[in-house]
Short mmCIF file of C-alpha atoms in Angstrom, two decimals:
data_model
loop_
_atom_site.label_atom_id
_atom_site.label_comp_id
_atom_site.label_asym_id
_atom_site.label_seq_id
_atom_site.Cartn_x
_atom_site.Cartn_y
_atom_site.Cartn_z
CA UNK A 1 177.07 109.59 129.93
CA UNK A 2 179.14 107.68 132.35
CA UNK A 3 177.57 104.51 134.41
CA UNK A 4 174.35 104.75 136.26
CA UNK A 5 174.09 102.91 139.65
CA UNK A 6 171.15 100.24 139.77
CA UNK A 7 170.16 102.17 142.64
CA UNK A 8 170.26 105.68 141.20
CA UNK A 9 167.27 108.16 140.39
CA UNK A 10 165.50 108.42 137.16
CA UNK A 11 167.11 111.57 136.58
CA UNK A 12 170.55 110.44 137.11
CA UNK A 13 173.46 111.45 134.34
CA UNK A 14 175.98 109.37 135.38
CA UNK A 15 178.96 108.69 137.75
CA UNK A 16 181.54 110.17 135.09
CA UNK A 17 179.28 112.77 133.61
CA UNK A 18 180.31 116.43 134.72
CA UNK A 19 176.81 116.79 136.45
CA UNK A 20 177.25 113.69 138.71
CA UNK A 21 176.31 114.83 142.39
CA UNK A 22 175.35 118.07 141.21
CA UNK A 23 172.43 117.75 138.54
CA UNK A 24 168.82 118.03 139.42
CA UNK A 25 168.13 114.36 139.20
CA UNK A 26 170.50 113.89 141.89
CA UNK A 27 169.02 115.32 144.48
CA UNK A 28 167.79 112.47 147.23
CA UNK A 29 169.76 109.72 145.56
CA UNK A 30 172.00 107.95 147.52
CA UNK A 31 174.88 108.14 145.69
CA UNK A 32 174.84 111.90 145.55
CA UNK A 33 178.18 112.06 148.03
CA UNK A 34 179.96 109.42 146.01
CA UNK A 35 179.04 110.76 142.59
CA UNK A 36 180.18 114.20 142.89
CA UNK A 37 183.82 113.23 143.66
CA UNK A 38 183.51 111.21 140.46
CA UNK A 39 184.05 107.70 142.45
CA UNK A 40 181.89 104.80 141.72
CA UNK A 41 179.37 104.22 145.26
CA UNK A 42 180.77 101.34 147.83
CA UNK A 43 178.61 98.76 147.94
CA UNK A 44 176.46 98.58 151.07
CA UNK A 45 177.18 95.24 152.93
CA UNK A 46 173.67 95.14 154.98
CA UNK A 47 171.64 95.10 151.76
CA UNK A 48 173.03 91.86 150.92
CA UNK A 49 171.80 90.55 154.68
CA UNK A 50 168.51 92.06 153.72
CA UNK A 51 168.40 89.99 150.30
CA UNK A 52 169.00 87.13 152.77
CA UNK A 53 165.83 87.95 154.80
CA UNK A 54 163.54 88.73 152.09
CA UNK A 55 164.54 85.72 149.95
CA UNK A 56 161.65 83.65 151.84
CA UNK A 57 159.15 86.65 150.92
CA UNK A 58 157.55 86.23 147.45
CA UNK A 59 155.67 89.62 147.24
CA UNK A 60 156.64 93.02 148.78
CA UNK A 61 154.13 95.73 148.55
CA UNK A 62 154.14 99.59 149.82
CA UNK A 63 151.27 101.26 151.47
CA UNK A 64 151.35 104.78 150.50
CA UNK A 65 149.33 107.72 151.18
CA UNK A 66 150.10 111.81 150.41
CA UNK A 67 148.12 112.57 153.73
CA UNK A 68 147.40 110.93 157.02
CA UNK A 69 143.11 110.06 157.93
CA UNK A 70 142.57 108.52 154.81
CA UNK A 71 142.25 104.93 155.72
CA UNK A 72 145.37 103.65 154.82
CA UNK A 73 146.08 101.39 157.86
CA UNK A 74 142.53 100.37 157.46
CA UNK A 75 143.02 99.14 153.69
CA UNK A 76 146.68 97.87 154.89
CA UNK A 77 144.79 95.72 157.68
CA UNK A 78 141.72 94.68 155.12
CA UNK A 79 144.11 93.45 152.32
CA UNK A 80 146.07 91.40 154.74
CA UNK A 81 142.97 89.95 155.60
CA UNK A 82 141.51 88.89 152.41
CA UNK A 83 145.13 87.64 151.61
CA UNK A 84 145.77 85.66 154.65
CA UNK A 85 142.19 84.00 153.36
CA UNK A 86 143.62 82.16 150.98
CA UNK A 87 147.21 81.09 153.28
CA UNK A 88 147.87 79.40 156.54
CA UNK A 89 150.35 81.93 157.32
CA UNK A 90 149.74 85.27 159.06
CA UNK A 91 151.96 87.90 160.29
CA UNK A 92 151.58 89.81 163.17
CA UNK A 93 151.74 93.36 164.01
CA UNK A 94 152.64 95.66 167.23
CA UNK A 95 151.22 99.22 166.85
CA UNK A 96 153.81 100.49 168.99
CA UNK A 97 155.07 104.04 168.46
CA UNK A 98 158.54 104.45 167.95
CA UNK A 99 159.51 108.31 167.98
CA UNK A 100 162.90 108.92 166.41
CA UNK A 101 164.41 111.57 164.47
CA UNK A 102 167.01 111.38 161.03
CA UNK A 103 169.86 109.02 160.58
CA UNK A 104 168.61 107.29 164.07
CA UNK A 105 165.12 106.39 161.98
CA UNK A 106 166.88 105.67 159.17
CA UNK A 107 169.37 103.06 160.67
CA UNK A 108 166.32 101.54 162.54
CA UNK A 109 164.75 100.58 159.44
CA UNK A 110 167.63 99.36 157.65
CA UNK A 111 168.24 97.12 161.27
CA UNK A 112 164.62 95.75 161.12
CA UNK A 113 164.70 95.10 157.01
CA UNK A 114 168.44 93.25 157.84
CA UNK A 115 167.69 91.37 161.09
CA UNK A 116 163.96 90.52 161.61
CA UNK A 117 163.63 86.57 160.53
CA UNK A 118 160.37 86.81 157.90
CA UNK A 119 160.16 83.26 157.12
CA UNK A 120 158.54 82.10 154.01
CA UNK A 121 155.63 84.38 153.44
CA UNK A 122 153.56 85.24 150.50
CA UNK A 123 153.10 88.90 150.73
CA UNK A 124 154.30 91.47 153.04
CA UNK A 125 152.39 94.82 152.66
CA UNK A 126 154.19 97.52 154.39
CA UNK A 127 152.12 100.09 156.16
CA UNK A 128 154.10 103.70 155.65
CA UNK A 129 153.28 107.12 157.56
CA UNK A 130 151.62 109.63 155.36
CA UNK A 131 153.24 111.90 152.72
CA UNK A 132 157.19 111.27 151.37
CA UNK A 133 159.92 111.50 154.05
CA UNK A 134 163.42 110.25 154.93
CA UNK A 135 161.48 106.70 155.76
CA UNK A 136 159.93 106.55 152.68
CA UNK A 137 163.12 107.10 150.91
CA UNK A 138 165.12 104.96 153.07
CA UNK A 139 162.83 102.13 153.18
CA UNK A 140 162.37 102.07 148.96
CA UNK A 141 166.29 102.70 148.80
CA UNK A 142 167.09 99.43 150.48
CA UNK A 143 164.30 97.59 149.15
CA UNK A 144 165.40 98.43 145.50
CA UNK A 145 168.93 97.88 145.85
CA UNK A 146 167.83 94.63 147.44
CA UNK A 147 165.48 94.06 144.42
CA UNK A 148 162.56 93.46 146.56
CA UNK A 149 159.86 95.16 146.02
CA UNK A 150 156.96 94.35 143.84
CA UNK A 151 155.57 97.86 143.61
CA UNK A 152 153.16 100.50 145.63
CA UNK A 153 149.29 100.67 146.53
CA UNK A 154 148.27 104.65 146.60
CA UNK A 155 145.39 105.22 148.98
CA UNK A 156 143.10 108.54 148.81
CA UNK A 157 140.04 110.09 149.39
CA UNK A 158 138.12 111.93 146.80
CA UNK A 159 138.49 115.54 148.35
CA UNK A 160 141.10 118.04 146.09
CA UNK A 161 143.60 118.05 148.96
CA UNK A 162 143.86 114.17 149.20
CA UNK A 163 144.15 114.50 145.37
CA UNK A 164 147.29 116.61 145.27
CA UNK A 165 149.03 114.40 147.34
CA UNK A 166 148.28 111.66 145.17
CA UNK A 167 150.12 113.57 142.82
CA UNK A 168 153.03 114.07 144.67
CA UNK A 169 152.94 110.17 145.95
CA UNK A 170 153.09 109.23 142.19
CA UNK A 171 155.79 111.84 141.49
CA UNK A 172 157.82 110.07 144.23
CA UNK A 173 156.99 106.55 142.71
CA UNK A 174 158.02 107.66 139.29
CA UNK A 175 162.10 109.40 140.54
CA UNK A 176 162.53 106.65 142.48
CA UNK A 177 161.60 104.05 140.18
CA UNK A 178 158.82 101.93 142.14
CA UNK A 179 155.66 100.82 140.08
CA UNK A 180 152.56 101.86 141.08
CA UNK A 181 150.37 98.44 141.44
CA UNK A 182 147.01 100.87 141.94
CA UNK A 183 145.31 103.16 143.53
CA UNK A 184 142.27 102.69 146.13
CA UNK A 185 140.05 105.59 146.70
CA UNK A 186 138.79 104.90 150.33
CA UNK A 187 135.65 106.81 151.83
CA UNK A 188 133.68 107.80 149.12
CA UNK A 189 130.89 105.89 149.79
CA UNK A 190 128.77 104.59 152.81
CA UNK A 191 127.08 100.81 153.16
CA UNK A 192 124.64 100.81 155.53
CA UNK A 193 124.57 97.87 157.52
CA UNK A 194 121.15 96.97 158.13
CA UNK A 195 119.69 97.46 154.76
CA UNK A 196 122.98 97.08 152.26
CA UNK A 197 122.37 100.61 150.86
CA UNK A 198 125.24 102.34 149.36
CA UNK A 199 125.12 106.06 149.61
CA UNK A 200 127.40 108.39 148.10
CA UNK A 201 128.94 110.95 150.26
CA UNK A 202 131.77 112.40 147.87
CA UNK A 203 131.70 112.23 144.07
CA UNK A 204 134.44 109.97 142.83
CA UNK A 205 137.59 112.03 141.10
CA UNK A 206 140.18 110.16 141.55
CA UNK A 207 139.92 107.68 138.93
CA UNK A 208 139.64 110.64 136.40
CA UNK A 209 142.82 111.79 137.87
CA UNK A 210 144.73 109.04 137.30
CA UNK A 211 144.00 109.41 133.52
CA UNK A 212 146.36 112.35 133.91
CA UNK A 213 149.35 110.78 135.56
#
């Protein structure tokens, strides 16, 4: 097997192997164009910028979710709370939507990870849109090459549907090498706020799930 890029997939056989570029592990990686002529990847000056930006941030955690309406932002927002508890330091947020398509999105994110002054920070929790797209790629690709990220939080619901995505955000965490920190399973039950009753209004699955993964 020839040498594997820090940067590379799980699946990767190498940049002098006779399956580099073409292989199955290869599909998404970065590298895939370089690979397959059998040349070594160029290294990417902006992720050295964005080690430069995040050298201030101690902890860098992902927000992931398979689907969107299961309280992600909401558990984003609350552990950002109960973190800036214990710190002086808060950052803000602007909810703005930005609609972009491909290498446009891409490049925006790579602009924001390499330009945006974070300071000295404890944690930065990163709020992602649902399911695994080019963001999600993107974003973990320069993180990891970066070597700055700390791992992923997997929210769900207990419903079947929420739980196969679960699956297929864990499948994304294993090929691209990110650890999986948890998983918060969000809605299952209801507080009431007068008389501190908790009522349950699914059965909880996905903890048995996880026994699977």
């Amino acid at each position: 097997m020839g040498d594997v890029p820090a940067n590379a997939n799980a699946g990767c056989p190498g940049v002098g192997s006779t399956g580099a570029g073409k292989a199955a592990g290869c599909a998404g990686c970065p590298n895939q164009g370089a690979c397959s002529t059998g040349q070594a990847p160029k290294p990417d000056d902006d992720i050295r910028l964005i080690q430069d930006r995040f050298s201030g941030i101690k902890h860098k955690i992902l927000i992931l979710s398979g689907k969107g309406g299961v309280g992600k932002s909401t558990v984003t927002t609350s552990l950002a709370r109960a973190l800036a508890a214990d710190t002086s330091k808060q950052v803000g947020n602007k909810n703005d939507a930005v609609i972009w398509r491909g290498a446009r999105k891409n490049g925006m994110i790579k602009q924001f990870l390499r330009d945006v002054d974070w300071g000295e920070v404890d944690y930065l929790l990163i709020d992602t849109p649902p399911g695994t797209s080019d963001e999600h790629i993107s974003l973990v690709q320069f993180l990891l090459q970066a070597g700055s990220l700390d791992g992923a939080i997997i929210v769900s619901t207990p419903q079947e549907v929420s739980l196969l995505d679960v699956r297929k955000e864990v499948s994304f965490c294993h090929k691209t090498k990110v650890p999986i920190l948890g998983v918060i399973e969000n809605m299952a039950k209801f507080v009431c706020p007068h008389c501190n009753h908790t009522s349950v209004l699914f059965p909880s699955t996905t903890g048995k799930c996880c026994y699977t993964f």
